[in-house]
PDB file of C-alpha atoms and ligand atoms in Angstrom:
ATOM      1  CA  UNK A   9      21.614 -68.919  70.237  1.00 70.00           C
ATOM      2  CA  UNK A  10      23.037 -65.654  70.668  1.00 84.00           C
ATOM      3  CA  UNK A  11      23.494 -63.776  74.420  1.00 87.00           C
ATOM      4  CA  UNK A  12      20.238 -62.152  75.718  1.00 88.00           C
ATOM      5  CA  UNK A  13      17.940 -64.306  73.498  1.00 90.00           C
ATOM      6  CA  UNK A  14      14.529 -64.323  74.229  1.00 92.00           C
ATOM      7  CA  UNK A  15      14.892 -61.735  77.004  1.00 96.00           C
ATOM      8  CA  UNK A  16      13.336 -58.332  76.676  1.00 98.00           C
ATOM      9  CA  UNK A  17      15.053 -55.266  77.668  1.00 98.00           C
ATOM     10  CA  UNK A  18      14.279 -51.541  77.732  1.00 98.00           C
ATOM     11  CA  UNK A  19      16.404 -48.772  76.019  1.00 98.00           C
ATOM     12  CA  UNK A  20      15.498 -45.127  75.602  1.00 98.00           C
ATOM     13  CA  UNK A  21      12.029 -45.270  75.939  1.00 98.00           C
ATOM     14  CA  UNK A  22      11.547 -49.044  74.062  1.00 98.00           C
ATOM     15  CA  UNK A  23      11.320 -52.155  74.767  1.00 98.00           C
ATOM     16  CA  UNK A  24      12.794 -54.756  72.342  1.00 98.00           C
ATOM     17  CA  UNK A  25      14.332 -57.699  72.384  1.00 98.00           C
ATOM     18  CA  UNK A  26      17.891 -57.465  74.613  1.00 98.00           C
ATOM     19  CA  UNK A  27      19.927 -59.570  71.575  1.00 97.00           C
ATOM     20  CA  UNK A  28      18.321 -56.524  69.194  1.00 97.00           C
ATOM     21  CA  UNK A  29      19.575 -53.125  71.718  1.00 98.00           C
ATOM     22  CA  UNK A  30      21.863 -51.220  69.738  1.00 98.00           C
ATOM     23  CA  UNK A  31      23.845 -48.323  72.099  1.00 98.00           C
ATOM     24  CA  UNK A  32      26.666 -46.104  69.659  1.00 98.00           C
ATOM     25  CA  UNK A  33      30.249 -46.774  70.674  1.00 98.00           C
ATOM     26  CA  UNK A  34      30.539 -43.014  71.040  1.00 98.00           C
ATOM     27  CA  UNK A  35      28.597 -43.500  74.369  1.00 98.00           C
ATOM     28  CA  UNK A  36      30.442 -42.372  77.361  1.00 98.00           C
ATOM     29  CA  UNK A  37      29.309 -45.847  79.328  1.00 98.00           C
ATOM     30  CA  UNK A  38      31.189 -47.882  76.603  1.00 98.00           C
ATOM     31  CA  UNK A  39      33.767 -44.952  76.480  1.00 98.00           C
ATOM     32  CA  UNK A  40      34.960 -43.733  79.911  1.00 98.00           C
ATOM     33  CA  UNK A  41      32.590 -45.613  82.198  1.00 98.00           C
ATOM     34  CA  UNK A  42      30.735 -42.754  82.942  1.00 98.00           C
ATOM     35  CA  UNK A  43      27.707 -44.081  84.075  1.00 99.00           C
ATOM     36  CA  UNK A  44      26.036 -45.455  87.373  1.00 99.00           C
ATOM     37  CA  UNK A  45      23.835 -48.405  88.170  1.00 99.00           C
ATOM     38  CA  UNK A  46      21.598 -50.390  90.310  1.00 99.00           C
ATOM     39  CA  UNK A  47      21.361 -53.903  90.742  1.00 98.00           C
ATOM     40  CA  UNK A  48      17.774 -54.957  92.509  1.00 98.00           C
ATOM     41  CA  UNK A  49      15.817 -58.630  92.689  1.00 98.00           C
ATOM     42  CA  UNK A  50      12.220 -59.476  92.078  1.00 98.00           C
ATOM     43  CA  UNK A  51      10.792 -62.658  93.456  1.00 96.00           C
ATOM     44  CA  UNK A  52       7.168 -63.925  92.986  1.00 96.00           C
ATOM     45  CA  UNK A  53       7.203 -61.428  89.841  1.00 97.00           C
ATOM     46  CA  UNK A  54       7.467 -58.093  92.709  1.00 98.00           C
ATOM     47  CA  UNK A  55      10.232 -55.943  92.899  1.00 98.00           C
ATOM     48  CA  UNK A  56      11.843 -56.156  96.216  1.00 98.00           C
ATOM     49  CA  UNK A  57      13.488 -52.930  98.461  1.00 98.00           C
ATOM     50  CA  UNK A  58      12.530 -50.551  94.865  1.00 98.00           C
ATOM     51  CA  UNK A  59      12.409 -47.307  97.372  1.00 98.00           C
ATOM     52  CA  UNK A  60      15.689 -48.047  98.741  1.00 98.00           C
ATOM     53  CA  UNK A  61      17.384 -48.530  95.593  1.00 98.00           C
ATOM     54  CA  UNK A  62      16.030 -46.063  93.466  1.00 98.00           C
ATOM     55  CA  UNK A  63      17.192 -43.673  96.389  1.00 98.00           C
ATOM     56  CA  UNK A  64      20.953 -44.814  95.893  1.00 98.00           C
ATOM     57  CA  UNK A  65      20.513 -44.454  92.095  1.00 99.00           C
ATOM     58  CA  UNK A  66      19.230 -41.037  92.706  1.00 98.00           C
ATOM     59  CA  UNK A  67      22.662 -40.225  95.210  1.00 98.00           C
ATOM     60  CA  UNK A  68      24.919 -41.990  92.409  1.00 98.00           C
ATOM     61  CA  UNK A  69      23.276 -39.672  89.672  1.00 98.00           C
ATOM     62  CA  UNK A  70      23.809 -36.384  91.954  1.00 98.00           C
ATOM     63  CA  UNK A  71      27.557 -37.634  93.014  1.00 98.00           C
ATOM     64  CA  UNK A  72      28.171 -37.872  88.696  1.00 98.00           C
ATOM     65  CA  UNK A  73      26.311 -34.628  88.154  1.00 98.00           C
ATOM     66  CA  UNK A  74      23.709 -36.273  85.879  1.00 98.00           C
ATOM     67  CA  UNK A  75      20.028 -35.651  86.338  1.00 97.00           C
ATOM     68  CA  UNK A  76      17.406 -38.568  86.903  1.00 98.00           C
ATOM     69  CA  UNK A  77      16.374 -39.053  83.584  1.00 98.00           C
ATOM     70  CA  UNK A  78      12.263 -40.844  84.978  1.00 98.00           C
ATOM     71  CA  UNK A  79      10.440 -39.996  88.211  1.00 98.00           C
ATOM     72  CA  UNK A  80      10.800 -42.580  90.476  1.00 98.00           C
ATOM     73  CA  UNK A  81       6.255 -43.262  89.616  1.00 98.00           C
ATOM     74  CA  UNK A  82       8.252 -43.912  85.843  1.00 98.00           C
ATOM     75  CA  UNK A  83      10.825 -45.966  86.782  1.00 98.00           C
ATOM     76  CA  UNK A  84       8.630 -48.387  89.188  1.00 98.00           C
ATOM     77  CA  UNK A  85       6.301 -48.622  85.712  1.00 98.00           C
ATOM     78  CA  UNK A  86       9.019 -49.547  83.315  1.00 98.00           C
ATOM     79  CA  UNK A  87      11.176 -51.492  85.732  1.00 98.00           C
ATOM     80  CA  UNK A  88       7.703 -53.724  86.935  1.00 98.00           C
ATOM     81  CA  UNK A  89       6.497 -53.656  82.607  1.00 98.00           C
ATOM     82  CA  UNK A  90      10.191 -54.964  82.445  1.00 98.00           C
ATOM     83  CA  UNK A  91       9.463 -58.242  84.589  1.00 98.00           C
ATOM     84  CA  UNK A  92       6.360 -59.038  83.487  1.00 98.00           C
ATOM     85  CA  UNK A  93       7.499 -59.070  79.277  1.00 98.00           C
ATOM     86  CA  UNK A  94      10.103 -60.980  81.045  1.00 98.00           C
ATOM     87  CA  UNK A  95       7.594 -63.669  82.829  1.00 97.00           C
ATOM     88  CA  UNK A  96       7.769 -62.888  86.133  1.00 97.00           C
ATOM     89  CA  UNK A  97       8.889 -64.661  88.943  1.00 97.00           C
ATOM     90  CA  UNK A  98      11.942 -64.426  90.684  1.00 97.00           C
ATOM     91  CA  UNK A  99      14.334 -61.257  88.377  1.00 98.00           C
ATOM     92  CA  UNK A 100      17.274 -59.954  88.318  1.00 98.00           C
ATOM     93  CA  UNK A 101      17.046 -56.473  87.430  1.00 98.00           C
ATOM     94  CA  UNK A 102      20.005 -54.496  85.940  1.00 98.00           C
ATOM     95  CA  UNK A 103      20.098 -50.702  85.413  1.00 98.00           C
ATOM     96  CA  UNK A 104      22.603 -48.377  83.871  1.00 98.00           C
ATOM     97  CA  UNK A 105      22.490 -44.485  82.995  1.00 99.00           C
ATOM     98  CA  UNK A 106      25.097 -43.245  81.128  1.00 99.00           C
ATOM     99  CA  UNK A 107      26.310 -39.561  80.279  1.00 98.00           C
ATOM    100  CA  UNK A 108      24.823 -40.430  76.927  1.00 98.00           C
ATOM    101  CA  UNK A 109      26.635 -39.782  73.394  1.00 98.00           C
ATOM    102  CA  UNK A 110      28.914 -37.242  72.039  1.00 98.00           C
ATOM    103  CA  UNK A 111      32.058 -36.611  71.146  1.00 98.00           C
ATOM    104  CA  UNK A 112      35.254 -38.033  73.211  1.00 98.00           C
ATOM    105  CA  UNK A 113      36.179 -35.243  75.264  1.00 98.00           C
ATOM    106  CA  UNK A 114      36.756 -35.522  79.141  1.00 98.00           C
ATOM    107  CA  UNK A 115      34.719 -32.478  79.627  1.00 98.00           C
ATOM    108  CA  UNK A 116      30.505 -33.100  79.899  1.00 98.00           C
ATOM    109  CA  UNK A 117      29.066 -32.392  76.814  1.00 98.00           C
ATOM    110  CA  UNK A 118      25.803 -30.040  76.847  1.00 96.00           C
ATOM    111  CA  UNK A 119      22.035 -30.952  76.232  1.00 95.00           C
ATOM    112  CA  UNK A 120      23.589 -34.319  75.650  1.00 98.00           C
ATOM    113  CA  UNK A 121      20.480 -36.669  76.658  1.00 98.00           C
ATOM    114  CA  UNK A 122      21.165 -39.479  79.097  1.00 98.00           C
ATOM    115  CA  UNK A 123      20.956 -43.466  78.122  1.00 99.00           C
ATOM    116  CA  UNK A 124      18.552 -45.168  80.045  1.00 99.00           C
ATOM    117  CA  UNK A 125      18.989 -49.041  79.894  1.00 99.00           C
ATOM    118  CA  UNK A 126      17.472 -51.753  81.664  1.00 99.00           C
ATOM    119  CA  UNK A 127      17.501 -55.718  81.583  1.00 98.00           C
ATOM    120  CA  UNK A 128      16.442 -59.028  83.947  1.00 97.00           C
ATOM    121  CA  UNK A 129      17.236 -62.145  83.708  1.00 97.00           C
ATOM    122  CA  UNK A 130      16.149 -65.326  85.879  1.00 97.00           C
ATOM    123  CA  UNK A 131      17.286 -65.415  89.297  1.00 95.00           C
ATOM    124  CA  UNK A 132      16.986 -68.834  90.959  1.00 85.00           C
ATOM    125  CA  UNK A 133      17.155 -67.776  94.843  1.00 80.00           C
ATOM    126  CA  UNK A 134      19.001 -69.847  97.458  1.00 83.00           C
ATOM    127  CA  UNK A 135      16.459 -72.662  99.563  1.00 84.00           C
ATOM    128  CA  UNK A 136      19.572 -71.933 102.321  1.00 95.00           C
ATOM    129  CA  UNK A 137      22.344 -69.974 103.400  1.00 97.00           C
ATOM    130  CA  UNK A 138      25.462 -70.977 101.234  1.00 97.00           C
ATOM    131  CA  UNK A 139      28.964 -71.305 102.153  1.00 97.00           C
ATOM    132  CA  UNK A 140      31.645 -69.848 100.518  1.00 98.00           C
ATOM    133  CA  UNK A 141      35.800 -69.087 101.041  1.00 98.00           C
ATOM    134  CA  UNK A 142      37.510 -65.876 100.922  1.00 98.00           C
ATOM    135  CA  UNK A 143      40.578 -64.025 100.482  1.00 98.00           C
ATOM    136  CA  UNK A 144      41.922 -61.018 102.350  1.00 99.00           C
ATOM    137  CA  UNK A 145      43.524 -58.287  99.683  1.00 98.00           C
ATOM    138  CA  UNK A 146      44.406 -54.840  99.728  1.00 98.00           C
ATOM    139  CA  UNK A 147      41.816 -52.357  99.016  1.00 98.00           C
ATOM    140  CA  UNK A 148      42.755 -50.537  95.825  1.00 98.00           C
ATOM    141  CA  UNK A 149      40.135 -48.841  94.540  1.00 98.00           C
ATOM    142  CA  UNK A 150      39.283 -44.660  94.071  1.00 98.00           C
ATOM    143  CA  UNK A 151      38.011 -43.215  96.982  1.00 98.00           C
ATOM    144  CA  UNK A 152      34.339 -42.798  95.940  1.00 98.00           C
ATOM    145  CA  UNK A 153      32.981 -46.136  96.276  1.00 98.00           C
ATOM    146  CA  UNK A 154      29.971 -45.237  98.200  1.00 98.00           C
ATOM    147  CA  UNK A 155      29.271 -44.344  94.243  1.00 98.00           C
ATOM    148  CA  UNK A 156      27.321 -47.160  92.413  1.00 99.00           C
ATOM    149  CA  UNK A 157      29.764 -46.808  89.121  1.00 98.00           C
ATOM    150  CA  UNK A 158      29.660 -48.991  86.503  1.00 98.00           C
ATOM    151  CA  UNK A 159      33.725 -48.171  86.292  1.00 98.00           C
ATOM    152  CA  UNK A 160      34.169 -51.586  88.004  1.00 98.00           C
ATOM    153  CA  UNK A 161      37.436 -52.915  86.759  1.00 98.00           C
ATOM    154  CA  UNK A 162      39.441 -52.904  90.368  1.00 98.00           C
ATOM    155  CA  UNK A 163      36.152 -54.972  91.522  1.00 98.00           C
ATOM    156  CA  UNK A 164      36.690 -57.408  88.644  1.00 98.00           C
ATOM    157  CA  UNK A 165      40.380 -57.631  88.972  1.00 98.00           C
ATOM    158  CA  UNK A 166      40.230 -58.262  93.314  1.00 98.00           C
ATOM    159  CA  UNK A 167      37.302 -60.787  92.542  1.00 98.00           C
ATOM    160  CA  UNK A 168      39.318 -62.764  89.923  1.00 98.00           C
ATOM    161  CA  UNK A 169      42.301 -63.156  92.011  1.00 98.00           C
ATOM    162  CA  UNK A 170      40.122 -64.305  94.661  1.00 98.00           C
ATOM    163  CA  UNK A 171      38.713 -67.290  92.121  1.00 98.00           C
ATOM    164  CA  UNK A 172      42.047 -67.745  90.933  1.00 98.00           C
ATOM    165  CA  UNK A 173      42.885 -68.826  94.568  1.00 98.00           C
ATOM    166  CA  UNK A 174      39.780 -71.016  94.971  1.00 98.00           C
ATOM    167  CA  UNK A 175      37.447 -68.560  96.808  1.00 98.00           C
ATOM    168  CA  UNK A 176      34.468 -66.807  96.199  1.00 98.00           C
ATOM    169  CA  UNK A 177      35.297 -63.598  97.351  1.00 98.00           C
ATOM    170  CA  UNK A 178      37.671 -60.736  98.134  1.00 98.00           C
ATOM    171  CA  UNK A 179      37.207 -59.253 101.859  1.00 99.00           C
ATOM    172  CA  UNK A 180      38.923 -55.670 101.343  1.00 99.00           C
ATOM    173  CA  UNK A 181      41.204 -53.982 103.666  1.00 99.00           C
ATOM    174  CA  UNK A 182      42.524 -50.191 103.509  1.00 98.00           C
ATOM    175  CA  UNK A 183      44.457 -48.831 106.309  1.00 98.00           C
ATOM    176  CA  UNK A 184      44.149 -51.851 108.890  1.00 98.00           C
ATOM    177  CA  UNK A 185      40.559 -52.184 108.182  1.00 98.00           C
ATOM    178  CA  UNK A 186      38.120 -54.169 106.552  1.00 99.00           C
ATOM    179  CA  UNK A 187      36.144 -51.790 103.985  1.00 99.00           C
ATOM    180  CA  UNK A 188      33.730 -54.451 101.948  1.00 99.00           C
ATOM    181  CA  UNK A 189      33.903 -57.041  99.487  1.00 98.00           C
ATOM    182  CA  UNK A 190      34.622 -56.917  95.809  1.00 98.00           C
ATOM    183  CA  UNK A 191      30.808 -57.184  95.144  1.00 98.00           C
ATOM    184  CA  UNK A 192      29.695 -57.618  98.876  1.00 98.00           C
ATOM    185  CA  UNK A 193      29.473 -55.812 102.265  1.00 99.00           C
ATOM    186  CA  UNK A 194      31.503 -57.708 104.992  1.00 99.00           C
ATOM    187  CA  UNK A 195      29.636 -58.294 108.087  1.00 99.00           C
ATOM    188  CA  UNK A 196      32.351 -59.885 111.127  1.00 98.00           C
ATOM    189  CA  UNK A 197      30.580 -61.391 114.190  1.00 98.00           C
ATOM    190  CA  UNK A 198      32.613 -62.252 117.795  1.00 98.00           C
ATOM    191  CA  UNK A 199      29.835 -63.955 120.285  1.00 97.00           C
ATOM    192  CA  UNK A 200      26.822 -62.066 119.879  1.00 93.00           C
ATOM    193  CA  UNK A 201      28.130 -59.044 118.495  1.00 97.00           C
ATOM    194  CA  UNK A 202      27.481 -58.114 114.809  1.00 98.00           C
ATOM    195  CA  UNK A 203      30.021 -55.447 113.427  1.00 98.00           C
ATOM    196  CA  UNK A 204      30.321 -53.674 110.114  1.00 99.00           C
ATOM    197  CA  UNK A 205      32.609 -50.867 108.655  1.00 99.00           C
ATOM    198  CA  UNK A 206      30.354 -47.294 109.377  1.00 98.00           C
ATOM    199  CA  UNK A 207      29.198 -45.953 105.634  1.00 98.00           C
ATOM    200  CA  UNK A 208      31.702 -43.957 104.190  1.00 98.00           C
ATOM    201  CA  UNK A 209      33.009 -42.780 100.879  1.00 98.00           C
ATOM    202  CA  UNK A 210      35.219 -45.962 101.324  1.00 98.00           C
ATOM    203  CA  UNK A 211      32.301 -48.767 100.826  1.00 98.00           C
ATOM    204  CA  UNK A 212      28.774 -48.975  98.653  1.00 99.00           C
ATOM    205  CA  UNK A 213      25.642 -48.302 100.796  1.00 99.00           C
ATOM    206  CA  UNK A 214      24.398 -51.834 100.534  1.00 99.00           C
ATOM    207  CA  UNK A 215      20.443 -51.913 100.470  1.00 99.00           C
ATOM    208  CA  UNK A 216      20.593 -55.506 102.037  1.00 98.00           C
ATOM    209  CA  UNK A 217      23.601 -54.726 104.446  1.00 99.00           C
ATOM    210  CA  UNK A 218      21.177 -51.301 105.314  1.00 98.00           C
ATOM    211  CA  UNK A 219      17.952 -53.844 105.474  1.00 98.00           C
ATOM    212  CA  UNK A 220      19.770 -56.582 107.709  1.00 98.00           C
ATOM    213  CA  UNK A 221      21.192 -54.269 110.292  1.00 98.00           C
ATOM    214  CA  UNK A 222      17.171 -53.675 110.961  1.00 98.00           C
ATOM    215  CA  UNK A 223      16.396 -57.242 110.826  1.00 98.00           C
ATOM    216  CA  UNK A 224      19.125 -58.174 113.193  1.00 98.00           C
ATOM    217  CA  UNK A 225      18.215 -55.149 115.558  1.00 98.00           C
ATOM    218  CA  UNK A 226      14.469 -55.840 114.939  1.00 98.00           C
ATOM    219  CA  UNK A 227      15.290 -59.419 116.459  1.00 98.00           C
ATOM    220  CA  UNK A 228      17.573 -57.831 119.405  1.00 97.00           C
ATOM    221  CA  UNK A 229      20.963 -58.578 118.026  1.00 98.00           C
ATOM    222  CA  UNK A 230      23.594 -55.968 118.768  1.00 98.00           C
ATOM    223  CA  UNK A 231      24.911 -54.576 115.515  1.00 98.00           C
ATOM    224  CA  UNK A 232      27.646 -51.795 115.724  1.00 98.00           C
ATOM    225  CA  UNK A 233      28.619 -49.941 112.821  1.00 98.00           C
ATOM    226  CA  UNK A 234      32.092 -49.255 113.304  1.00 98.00           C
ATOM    227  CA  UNK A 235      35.883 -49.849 111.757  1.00 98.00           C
ATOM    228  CA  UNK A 236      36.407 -53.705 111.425  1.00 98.00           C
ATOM    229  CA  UNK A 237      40.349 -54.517 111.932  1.00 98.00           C
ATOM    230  CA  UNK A 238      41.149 -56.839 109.780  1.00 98.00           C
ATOM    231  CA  UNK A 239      43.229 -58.625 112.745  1.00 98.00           C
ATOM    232  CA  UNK A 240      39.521 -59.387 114.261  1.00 98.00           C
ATOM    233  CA  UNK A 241      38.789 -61.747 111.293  1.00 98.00           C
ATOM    234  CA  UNK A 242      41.477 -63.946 113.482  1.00 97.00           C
ATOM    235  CA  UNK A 243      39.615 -64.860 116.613  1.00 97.00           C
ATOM    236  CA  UNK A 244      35.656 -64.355 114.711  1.00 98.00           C
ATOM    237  CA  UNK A 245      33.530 -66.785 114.941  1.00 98.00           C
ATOM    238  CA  UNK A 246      31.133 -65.864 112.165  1.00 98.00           C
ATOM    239  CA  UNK A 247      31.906 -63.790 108.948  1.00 98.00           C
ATOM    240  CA  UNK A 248      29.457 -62.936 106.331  1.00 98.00           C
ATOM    241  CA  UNK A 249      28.805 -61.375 102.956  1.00 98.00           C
ATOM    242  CA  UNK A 250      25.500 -59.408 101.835  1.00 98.00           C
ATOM    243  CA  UNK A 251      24.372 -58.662  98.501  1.00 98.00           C
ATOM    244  CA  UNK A 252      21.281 -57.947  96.382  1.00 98.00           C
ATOM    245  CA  UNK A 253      21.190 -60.962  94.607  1.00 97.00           C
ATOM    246  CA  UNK A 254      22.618 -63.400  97.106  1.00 96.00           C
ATOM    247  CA  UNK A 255      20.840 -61.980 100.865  1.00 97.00           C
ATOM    248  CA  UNK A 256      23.814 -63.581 103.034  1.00 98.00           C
ATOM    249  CA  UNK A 257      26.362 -65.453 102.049  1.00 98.00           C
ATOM    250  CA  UNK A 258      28.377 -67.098 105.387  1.00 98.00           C
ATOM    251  CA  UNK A 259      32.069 -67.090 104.788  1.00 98.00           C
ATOM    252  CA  UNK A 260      33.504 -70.466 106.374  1.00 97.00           C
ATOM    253  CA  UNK A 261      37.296 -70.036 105.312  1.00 98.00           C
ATOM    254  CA  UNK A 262      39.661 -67.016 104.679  1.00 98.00           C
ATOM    255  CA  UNK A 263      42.867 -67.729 103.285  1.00 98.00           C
ATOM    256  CA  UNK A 264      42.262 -71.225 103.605  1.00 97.00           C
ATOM    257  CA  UNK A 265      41.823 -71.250 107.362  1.00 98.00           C
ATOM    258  CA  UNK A 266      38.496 -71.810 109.052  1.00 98.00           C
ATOM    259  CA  UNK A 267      36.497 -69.128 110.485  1.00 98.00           C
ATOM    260  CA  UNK A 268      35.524 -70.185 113.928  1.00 97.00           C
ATOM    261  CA  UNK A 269      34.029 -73.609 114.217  1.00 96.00           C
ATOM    262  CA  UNK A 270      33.059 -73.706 110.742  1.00 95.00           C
ATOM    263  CA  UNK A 271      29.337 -73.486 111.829  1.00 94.00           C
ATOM    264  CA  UNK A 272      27.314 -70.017 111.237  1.00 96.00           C
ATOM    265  CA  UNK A 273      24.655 -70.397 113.296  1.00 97.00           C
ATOM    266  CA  UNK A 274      24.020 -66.565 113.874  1.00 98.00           C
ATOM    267  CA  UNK A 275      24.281 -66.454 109.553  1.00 98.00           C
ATOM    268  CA  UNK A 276      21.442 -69.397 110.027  1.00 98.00           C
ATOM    269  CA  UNK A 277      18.748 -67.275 112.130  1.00 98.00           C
ATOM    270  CA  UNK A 278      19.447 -63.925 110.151  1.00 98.00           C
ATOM    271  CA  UNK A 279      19.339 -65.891 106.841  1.00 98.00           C
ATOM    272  CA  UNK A 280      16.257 -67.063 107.894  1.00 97.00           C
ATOM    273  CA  UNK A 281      14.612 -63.863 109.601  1.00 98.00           C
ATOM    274  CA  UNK A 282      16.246 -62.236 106.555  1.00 98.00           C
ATOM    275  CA  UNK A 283      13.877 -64.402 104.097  1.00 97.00           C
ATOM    276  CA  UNK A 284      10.808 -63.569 106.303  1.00 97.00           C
ATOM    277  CA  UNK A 285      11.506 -59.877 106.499  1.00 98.00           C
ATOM    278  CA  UNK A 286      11.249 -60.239 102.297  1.00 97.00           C
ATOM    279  CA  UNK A 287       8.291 -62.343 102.359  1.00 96.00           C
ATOM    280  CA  UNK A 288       6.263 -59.507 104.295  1.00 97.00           C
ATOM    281  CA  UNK A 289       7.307 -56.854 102.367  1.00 97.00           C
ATOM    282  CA  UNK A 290       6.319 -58.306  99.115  1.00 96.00           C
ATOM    283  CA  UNK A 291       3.221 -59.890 100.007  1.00 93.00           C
TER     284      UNK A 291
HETATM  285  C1  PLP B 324      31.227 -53.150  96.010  1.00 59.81           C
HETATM  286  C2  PLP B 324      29.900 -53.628  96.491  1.00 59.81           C
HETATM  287  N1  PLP B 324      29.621 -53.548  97.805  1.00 59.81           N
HETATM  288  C3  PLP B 324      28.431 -53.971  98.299  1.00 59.81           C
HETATM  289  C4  PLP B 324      27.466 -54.534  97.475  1.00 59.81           C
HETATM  290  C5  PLP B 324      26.163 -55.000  98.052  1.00 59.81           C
HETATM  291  O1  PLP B 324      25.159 -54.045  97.790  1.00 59.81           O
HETATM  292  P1  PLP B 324      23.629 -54.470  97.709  1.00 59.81           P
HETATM  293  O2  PLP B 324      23.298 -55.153  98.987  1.00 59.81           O
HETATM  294  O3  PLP B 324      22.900 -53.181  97.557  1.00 59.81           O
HETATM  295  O4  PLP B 324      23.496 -55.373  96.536  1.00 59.81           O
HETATM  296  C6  PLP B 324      27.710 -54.620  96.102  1.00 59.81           C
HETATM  297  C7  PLP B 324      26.688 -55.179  95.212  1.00 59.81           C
HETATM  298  O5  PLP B 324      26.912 -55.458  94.073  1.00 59.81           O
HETATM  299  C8  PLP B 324      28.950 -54.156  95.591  1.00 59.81           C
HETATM  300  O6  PLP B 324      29.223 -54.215  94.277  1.00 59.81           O
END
């Protein structure tokens, strides 16, 4: 069976079956890169936190000077049409916007129309919080990652050599301090204290490191958004890792040496208020 079998997706307007999308190899997405995307979940067949991403898709778009191609009434319609030819249930949802297709030429081409593209495919989510390893390395990528780019090849490179040395993930460091993960934001708790780097031009706006900060305040748990050193990862007791598709993620080893006692009971509760905080909100 090919890749994407029996999965529909939508492309400029259709939707059709994902082995079947066709996209010319004169696009600038397959080209340059020049596109932006959004990664967001739907469980029980609804589309979770849709506001809050379509909002960062919107700030990606303006930071590439490209217009929204659909209102955000038009993209809730095709995104939710896209999980129901899908099945329902529990989704994940890929989108990607490119500059479109023209010529190869650095500069933007004119009236060039945009290429809308979305797809899903079956998320199974976690029954509990999961523990993983990590890897400290040096934060190498541009200085615009609060942009959602699909020019992701420093991401893929830092979160290979972190599999290469057994972990899961690559905890990111620029000047001293921790910026993010490869794919993650990097939460680093000391006794009841929660910190994570401020938002900056330096890490992604994560919609579930945005959402948990108001769970964890919503459930009286200090939470400062400030520079992490990476020295504090030494003496934490708790680190985590937050993402669309995975909630939290507690990291039990870096570099092969424990993180605290091992335990994450902190990760426990917020994985758990976490998963009640989604059940409301797409009830
Ligand atoms: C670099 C980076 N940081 C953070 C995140 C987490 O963002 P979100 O919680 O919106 O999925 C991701 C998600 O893929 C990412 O790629």
């Amino acid at each position: 069976m090919s890749v994407g079998a029996g999965r529909s997706c939508y492309l400029n307007g259709d939707f059709l079956p994902l082995n079947e999308a066709r996209v010319s190899v004169l696009d600038r997405g397959f080209i340059f890169g020049d596109a932006v995307y959004e990664v967001i979940i739907a469980q029980g067949g609804r589309i979770f936190a849709l506001e809050e991403h379509l909002e960062r898709l919107t700030n990606s778009l303006n930071a590439v000077l490209l217009d929204n191609p659909l209102t955000a009434g038009e993209w809730q319609a095709m995104l939710q049409r896209l999980v129901d030819v899908n099945g329902g249930g529990g989704q994940t949802i890929y989108v990607q916007v490119t500059r479109g297709v023209a010529e190869r030429d650095h500069a933007f081409p004119r009236g060039v129309a945009p290429t809308v593209f979305a797809m899903c495919r079956p998320l199974s989510v976690a029954d509990g919080l999961a523990r993983v390893g990590a890897v400290v390395l040096p934060d190498n990528r541009w200085l615009r990652c609060d942009i959602k780019s699909t020019s992701l090849l420093p991401n893929i490179l830092l979160r290979n050599q972190a599999i290469a040395a057994g972990a899961y993930e690559a905890i990111l460091v620029r000047d001293g301090f921790i910026t993010e993960g490869s794919a993650s934001n990097v939460f680093v708790v000391h006794g009841d204290c929660v910190r994570t780097a401020p938002l900056s031009a330096q890490i992604l706006p994560g919609v579930s490191r945005a959402l948990l900060i108001d769970v964890l305040r919503g459930n009286d748990v200090t939470v400062e958004e400030e520079p992490v050193p990476v020295a504090s990862l030494g003496d934490a007791d708790e680190v985590w890792l937050t993402s669309t598709t995975r909630d939290l993620v507690a990291v039990t080893s870096i570099d092969g040496v424990m993180v605290g006692s091992g335990e994450s009971p902190l990760a426990e509760r917020a994985f758990r208020e976490f998963q009640l905080y989604k059940a409301f909100r797409l009830r």
